[in-house]
mmCIF file with all atom_site columns, C-alpha atoms in Angstrom:
data_model
loop_
_atom_site.group_PDB
_atom_site.id
_atom_site.type_symbol
_atom_site.label_atom_id
_atom_site.label_alt_id
_atom_site.label_comp_id
_atom_site.label_asym_id
_atom_site.label_entity_id
_atom_site.label_seq_id
_atom_site.pdbx_PDB_ins_code
_atom_site.Cartn_x
_atom_site.Cartn_y
_atom_site.Cartn_z
_atom_site.occupancy
_atom_site.B_iso_or_equiv
_atom_site.pdbx_formal_charge
_atom_site.auth_seq_id
_atom_site.auth_comp_id
_atom_site.auth_asym_id
_atom_site.auth_atom_id
_atom_site.pdbx_PDB_model_num
ATOM 1   C CA . MET E 1 1   ? 0.027   -0.004  -0.013  1.00 0.00 ? 1   MET E CA 1
ATOM 2   C CA . SER E 1 2   ? 1.367   3.428   -0.858  1.00 0.00 ? 2   SER E CA 1
ATOM 3   C CA . GLY E 1 3   ? 1.853   6.013   1.838   1.00 0.00 ? 3   GLY E CA 1
ATOM 4   C CA . LEU E 1 4   ? -0.305  8.467   -0.152  1.00 0.00 ? 4   LEU E CA 1
ATOM 5   C CA . GLY E 1 5   ? -3.284  6.147   -0.190  1.00 0.00 ? 5   GLY E CA 1
ATOM 6   C CA . ALA E 1 6   ? -2.962  5.578   3.577   1.00 0.00 ? 6   ALA E CA 1
ATOM 7   C CA . PHE E 1 7   ? -2.731  9.291   4.203   1.00 0.00 ? 7   PHE E CA 1
ATOM 8   C CA . ALA E 1 8   ? -5.661  10.151  1.919   1.00 0.00 ? 8   ALA E CA 1
ATOM 9   C CA . ALA E 1 9   ? -7.984  7.580   3.493   1.00 0.00 ? 9   ALA E CA 1
ATOM 10  C CA . GLY E 1 10  ? -7.031  8.286   7.030   1.00 0.00 ? 10  GLY E CA 1
ATOM 11  C CA . ARG E 1 11  ? -6.688  4.611   8.130   1.00 0.00 ? 11  ARG E CA 1
ATOM 12  C CA . GLY E 1 12  ? -5.367  3.070   4.960   1.00 0.00 ? 12  GLY E CA 1
ATOM 13  C CA . ASP E 1 13  ? -8.804  1.857   3.844   1.00 0.00 ? 13  ASP E CA 1
ATOM 14  C CA . ALA E 1 14  ? -10.586 3.690   1.083   1.00 0.00 ? 14  ALA E CA 1
ATOM 15  C CA . ALA E 1 15  ? -14.222 4.346   1.926   1.00 0.00 ? 15  ALA E CA 1
ATOM 16  C CA . PRO E 1 16  ? -16.500 2.628   -0.521  1.00 0.00 ? 16  PRO E CA 1
ATOM 17  C CA . ALA E 1 17  ? -17.940 4.890   -3.167  1.00 0.00 ? 17  ALA E CA 1
ATOM 18  C CA . VAL E 1 18  ? -21.567 5.781   -2.622  1.00 0.00 ? 18  VAL E CA 1
ATOM 19  C CA . PRO E 1 19  ? -23.606 4.546   -5.557  1.00 0.00 ? 19  PRO E CA 1
ATOM 20  C CA . PRO E 1 20  ? -25.127 7.305   -7.664  1.00 0.00 ? 20  PRO E CA 1
ATOM 21  C CA . PHE E 1 21  ? -28.704 6.156   -6.928  1.00 0.00 ? 21  PHE E CA 1
ATOM 22  C CA . VAL E 1 22  ? -28.518 6.698   -3.086  1.00 0.00 ? 22  VAL E CA 1
ATOM 23  C CA . GLY E 1 23  ? -30.933 9.396   -1.981  1.00 0.00 ? 23  GLY E CA 1
ATOM 24  C CA . LYS E 1 24  ? -33.073 8.995   -5.041  1.00 0.00 ? 24  LYS E CA 1
ATOM 25  C CA . SER E 1 25  ? -36.404 7.348   -5.985  1.00 0.00 ? 25  SER E CA 1
ATOM 26  C CA . TYR E 1 26  ? -37.183 5.396   -9.155  1.00 0.00 ? 26  TYR E CA 1
ATOM 27  C CA . SER E 1 27  ? -40.176 3.957   -10.900 1.00 0.00 ? 27  SER E CA 1
ATOM 28  C CA . SER E 1 28  ? -40.102 1.077   -13.416 1.00 0.00 ? 28  SER E CA 1
ATOM 29  C CA . THR E 1 29  ? -40.935 1.752   -17.022 1.00 0.00 ? 29  THR E CA 1
ATOM 30  C CA . ALA E 1 30  ? -40.214 -1.704  -18.468 1.00 0.00 ? 30  ALA E CA 1
ATOM 31  C CA . VAL E 1 31  ? -39.712 -5.260  -17.191 1.00 0.00 ? 31  VAL E CA 1
ATOM 32  C CA . THR E 1 32  ? -38.138 -8.119  -19.141 1.00 0.00 ? 32  THR E CA 1
ATOM 33  C CA . GLY E 1 33  ? -38.970 -11.495 -17.755 1.00 0.00 ? 33  GLY E CA 1
ATOM 34  C CA . PRO E 1 34  ? -41.876 -12.142 -15.351 1.00 0.00 ? 34  PRO E CA 1
ATOM 35  C CA . GLU E 1 35  ? -44.173 -9.134  -15.307 1.00 0.00 ? 35  GLU E CA 1
ATOM 36  C CA . ILE E 1 36  ? -45.171 -7.434  -12.102 1.00 0.00 ? 36  ILE E CA 1
ATOM 37  C CA . PRO E 1 37  ? -48.580 -8.821  -11.053 1.00 0.00 ? 37  PRO E CA 1
ATOM 38  C CA . GLY E 1 38  ? -51.148 -6.059  -11.457 1.00 0.00 ? 38  GLY E CA 1
ATOM 39  C CA . GLY E 1 39  ? -48.814 -4.094  -13.700 1.00 0.00 ? 39  GLY E CA 1
ATOM 40  C CA . GLY E 1 40  ? -46.743 -2.403  -10.966 1.00 0.00 ? 40  GLY E CA 1
ATOM 41  C CA . PRO E 1 41  ? -44.885 -0.201  -11.360 1.00 0.00 ? 41  PRO E CA 1
ATOM 42  C CA . LEU E 1 42  ? -41.975 -1.140  -9.098  1.00 0.00 ? 42  LEU E CA 1
ATOM 43  C CA . GLN E 1 43  ? -41.054 1.866   -7.060  1.00 0.00 ? 43  GLN E CA 1
ATOM 44  C CA . LEU E 1 44  ? -37.662 1.982   -5.386  1.00 0.00 ? 44  LEU E CA 1
ATOM 45  C CA . THR E 1 45  ? -36.237 4.460   -2.931  1.00 0.00 ? 45  THR E CA 1
ATOM 46  C CA . PHE E 1 46  ? -32.639 4.317   -1.773  1.00 0.00 ? 46  PHE E CA 1
ATOM 47  C CA . THR E 1 47  ? -32.963 6.115   1.501   1.00 0.00 ? 47  THR E CA 1
ATOM 48  C CA . ALA E 1 48  ? -29.367 5.751   2.597   1.00 0.00 ? 48  ALA E CA 1
ATOM 49  C CA . ALA E 1 49  ? -26.170 3.977   1.367   1.00 0.00 ? 49  ALA E CA 1
ATOM 50  C CA . ASN E 1 50  ? -27.384 0.745   3.026   1.00 0.00 ? 50  ASN E CA 1
ATOM 51  C CA . ARG E 1 51  ? -31.233 1.128   2.975   1.00 0.00 ? 51  ARG E CA 1
ATOM 52  C CA . ILE E 1 52  ? -33.815 0.320   0.324   1.00 0.00 ? 52  ILE E CA 1
ATOM 53  C CA . SER E 1 53  ? -37.592 0.652   0.086   1.00 0.00 ? 53  SER E CA 1
ATOM 54  C CA . LEU E 1 54  ? -39.598 -1.265  -2.567  1.00 0.00 ? 54  LEU E CA 1
ATOM 55  C CA . PHE E 1 55  ? -43.271 -1.168  -3.602  1.00 0.00 ? 55  PHE E CA 1
ATOM 56  C CA . ALA E 1 56  ? -44.886 -3.003  -6.513  1.00 0.00 ? 56  ALA E CA 1
ATOM 57  C CA . GLY E 1 57  ? -48.533 -2.358  -5.869  1.00 0.00 ? 57  GLY E CA 1
ATOM 58  C CA . CYS E 1 58  ? -49.322 -4.282  -2.690  1.00 0.00 ? 58  CYS E CA 1
ATOM 59  C CA . ASN E 1 59  ? -47.145 -3.899  0.401   1.00 0.00 ? 59  ASN E CA 1
ATOM 60  C CA . ARG E 1 60  ? -44.149 -1.634  1.025   1.00 0.00 ? 60  ARG E CA 1
ATOM 61  C CA . HIS E 1 61  ? -40.927 -3.547  1.799   1.00 0.00 ? 61  HIS E CA 1
ATOM 62  C CA . VAL E 1 62  ? -37.926 -1.992  3.548   1.00 0.00 ? 62  VAL E CA 1
ATOM 63  C CA . GLY E 1 63  ? -34.575 -3.352  4.511   1.00 0.00 ? 63  GLY E CA 1
ATOM 64  C CA . GLU E 1 64  ? -30.840 -3.272  4.210   1.00 0.00 ? 64  GLU E CA 1
ATOM 65  C CA . MET E 1 65  ? -28.803 -3.503  1.083   1.00 0.00 ? 65  MET E CA 1
ATOM 66  C CA . THR E 1 66  ? -25.136 -3.686  0.167   1.00 0.00 ? 66  THR E CA 1
ATOM 67  C CA . VAL E 1 67  ? -23.475 -2.491  -2.979  1.00 0.00 ? 67  VAL E CA 1
ATOM 68  C CA . GLU E 1 68  ? -20.106 -3.897  -4.076  1.00 0.00 ? 68  GLU E CA 1
ATOM 69  C CA . GLY E 1 69  ? -19.165 -2.561  -7.494  1.00 0.00 ? 69  GLY E CA 1
ATOM 70  C CA . SER E 1 70  ? -21.956 -3.365  -9.874  1.00 0.00 ? 70  SER E CA 1
ATOM 71  C CA . VAL E 1 71  ? -23.607 -5.922  -7.510  1.00 0.00 ? 71  VAL E CA 1
ATOM 72  C CA . LEU E 1 72  ? -26.538 -4.949  -5.254  1.00 0.00 ? 72  LEU E CA 1
ATOM 73  C CA . ARG E 1 73  ? -27.588 -7.392  -2.578  1.00 0.00 ? 73  ARG E CA 1
ATOM 74  C CA . VAL E 1 74  ? -30.862 -6.915  -0.727  1.00 0.00 ? 74  VAL E CA 1
ATOM 75  C CA . GLY E 1 75  ? -31.038 -8.290  2.817   1.00 0.00 ? 75  GLY E CA 1
ATOM 76  C CA . SER E 1 76  ? -34.083 -9.413  4.712   1.00 0.00 ? 76  SER E CA 1
ATOM 77  C CA . LEU E 1 77  ? -37.038 -7.195  4.071   1.00 0.00 ? 77  LEU E CA 1
ATOM 78  C CA . ALA E 1 78  ? -39.794 -6.119  6.469   1.00 0.00 ? 78  ALA E CA 1
ATOM 79  C CA . SER E 1 79  ? -43.129 -5.238  5.001   1.00 0.00 ? 79  SER E CA 1
ATOM 80  C CA . THR E 1 80  ? -46.591 -3.960  5.726   1.00 0.00 ? 80  THR E CA 1
ATOM 81  C CA . MET E 1 81  ? -49.170 -6.766  5.922   1.00 0.00 ? 81  MET E CA 1
ATOM 82  C CA . MET E 1 82  ? -52.133 -5.703  3.809   1.00 0.00 ? 82  MET E CA 1
ATOM 83  C CA . ALA E 1 83  ? -54.078 -8.301  1.932   1.00 0.00 ? 83  ALA E CA 1
ATOM 84  C CA . CYS E 1 84  ? -54.001 -7.555  -1.773  1.00 0.00 ? 84  CYS E CA 1
ATOM 85  C CA . PRO E 1 85  ? -56.697 -9.374  -3.717  1.00 0.00 ? 85  PRO E CA 1
ATOM 86  C CA . GLY E 1 86  ? -57.050 -9.463  -7.448  1.00 0.00 ? 86  GLY E CA 1
ATOM 87  C CA . PRO E 1 87  ? -54.263 -8.883  -9.954  1.00 0.00 ? 87  PRO E CA 1
ATOM 88  C CA . ARG E 1 88  ? -51.894 -7.323  -7.370  1.00 0.00 ? 88  ARG E CA 1
ATOM 89  C CA . ALA E 1 89  ? -52.019 -10.399 -5.123  1.00 0.00 ? 89  ALA E CA 1
ATOM 90  C CA . GLY E 1 90  ? -48.630 -11.701 -6.409  1.00 0.00 ? 90  GLY E CA 1
ATOM 91  C CA . ALA E 1 91  ? -46.768 -8.373  -6.252  1.00 0.00 ? 91  ALA E CA 1
ATOM 92  C CA . ASP E 1 92  ? -45.029 -9.134  -2.963  1.00 0.00 ? 92  ASP E CA 1
ATOM 93  C CA . GLU E 1 93  ? -43.861 -12.571 -4.153  1.00 0.00 ? 93  GLU E CA 1
ATOM 94  C CA . TRP E 1 94  ? -42.529 -10.866 -7.308  1.00 0.00 ? 94  TRP E CA 1
ATOM 95  C CA . ILE E 1 95  ? -40.405 -8.519  -5.154  1.00 0.00 ? 95  ILE E CA 1
ATOM 96  C CA . THR E 1 96  ? -39.137 -11.486 -3.106  1.00 0.00 ? 96  THR E CA 1
ATOM 97  C CA . ALA E 1 97  ? -38.148 -13.362 -6.313  1.00 0.00 ? 97  ALA E CA 1
ATOM 98  C CA . LEU E 1 98  ? -36.411 -10.317 -7.727  1.00 0.00 ? 98  LEU E CA 1
ATOM 99  C CA . THR E 1 99  ? -34.376 -9.638  -4.593  1.00 0.00 ? 99  THR E CA 1
ATOM 100 C CA . ARG E 1 100 ? -33.629 -13.218 -3.561  1.00 0.00 ? 100 ARG E CA 1
ATOM 101 C CA . GLU E 1 101 ? -30.399 -13.342 -5.614  1.00 0.00 ? 101 GLU E CA 1
ATOM 102 C CA . PRO E 1 102 ? -27.811 -10.516 -6.058  1.00 0.00 ? 102 PRO E CA 1
ATOM 103 C CA . LEU E 1 103 ? -28.729 -8.041  -8.694  1.00 0.00 ? 103 LEU E CA 1
ATOM 104 C CA . THR E 1 104 ? -26.391 -6.281  -11.118 1.00 0.00 ? 104 THR E CA 1
ATOM 105 C CA . TRP E 1 105 ? -27.032 -2.613  -11.715 1.00 0.00 ? 105 TRP E CA 1
ATOM 106 C CA . TYR E 1 106 ? -25.939 0.191   -13.996 1.00 0.00 ? 106 TYR E CA 1
ATOM 107 C CA . SER E 1 107 ? -27.129 3.721   -14.464 1.00 0.00 ? 107 SER E CA 1
ATOM 108 C CA . ALA E 1 108 ? -27.157 5.992   -17.421 1.00 0.00 ? 108 ALA E CA 1
ATOM 109 C CA . GLY E 1 109 ? -28.380 9.510   -16.895 1.00 0.00 ? 109 GLY E CA 1
ATOM 110 C CA . HIS E 1 110 ? -31.671 9.354   -14.995 1.00 0.00 ? 110 HIS E CA 1
ATOM 111 C CA . ALA E 1 111 ? -32.182 5.629   -15.741 1.00 0.00 ? 111 ALA E CA 1
ATOM 112 C CA . LEU E 1 112 ? -31.264 2.699   -13.518 1.00 0.00 ? 112 LEU E CA 1
ATOM 113 C CA . VAL E 1 113 ? -31.242 -0.892  -14.745 1.00 0.00 ? 113 VAL E CA 1
ATOM 114 C CA . LEU E 1 114 ? -31.428 -3.834  -12.300 1.00 0.00 ? 114 LEU E CA 1
ATOM 115 C CA . SER E 1 115 ? -30.815 -7.343  -13.591 1.00 0.00 ? 115 SER E CA 1
ATOM 116 C CA . GLY E 1 116 ? -31.308 -10.650 -11.834 1.00 0.00 ? 116 GLY E CA 1
ATOM 117 C CA . PRO E 1 117 ? -31.805 -14.244 -12.906 1.00 0.00 ? 117 PRO E CA 1
ATOM 118 C CA . GLY E 1 118 ? -34.446 -14.124 -15.682 1.00 0.00 ? 118 GLY E CA 1
ATOM 119 C CA . THR E 1 119 ? -35.523 -10.512 -14.940 1.00 0.00 ? 119 THR E CA 1
ATOM 120 C CA . GLN E 1 120 ? -34.385 -7.085  -15.970 1.00 0.00 ? 120 GLN E CA 1
ATOM 121 C CA . VAL E 1 121 ? -36.042 -3.871  -14.796 1.00 0.00 ? 121 VAL E CA 1
ATOM 122 C CA . LEU E 1 122 ? -35.642 -0.426  -16.302 1.00 0.00 ? 122 LEU E CA 1
ATOM 123 C CA . LEU E 1 123 ? -36.357 2.371   -13.821 1.00 0.00 ? 123 LEU E CA 1
ATOM 124 C CA . MET E 1 124 ? -36.465 6.126   -14.268 1.00 0.00 ? 124 MET E CA 1
ATOM 125 C CA . GLU E 1 125 ? -35.637 8.598   -11.538 1.00 0.00 ? 125 GLU E CA 1
ATOM 126 C CA . LYS E 1 126 ? -38.668 10.223  -9.974  1.00 0.00 ? 126 LYS E CA 1
ATOM 127 C CA . TYR E 1 127 ? -38.649 13.901  -9.098  1.00 0.00 ? 127 TYR E CA 1
ATOM 128 C CA . SER E 1 128 ? -40.695 15.363  -6.295  1.00 0.00 ? 128 SER E CA 1
#
């Protein structure tokens, strides 16, 4: 390790870069793979560098996440417990399936793409 790197980081460890989507909210505009039951959209909010909130039309899910390079891992999620009859009934299971495995991500401008096994979601940044 170079002396300059240790000096610049304070303890010799570089702080992980904060992903560009932290502090922003997104809404899905397209899904490749299994569609969101009830049509969605998937709404994501990255409330902090390690926190995520998801909603696909039924219950809101919140939990921890980690980002390492282009890989986003979602930890255990807590959710509201509303019954969602009709077409949105499977929206919670869709979120669980999407976040079960690590996702790869990339952003371009105001777009964010999340990809997992068999599913890719295009999301656009929401402005309040």
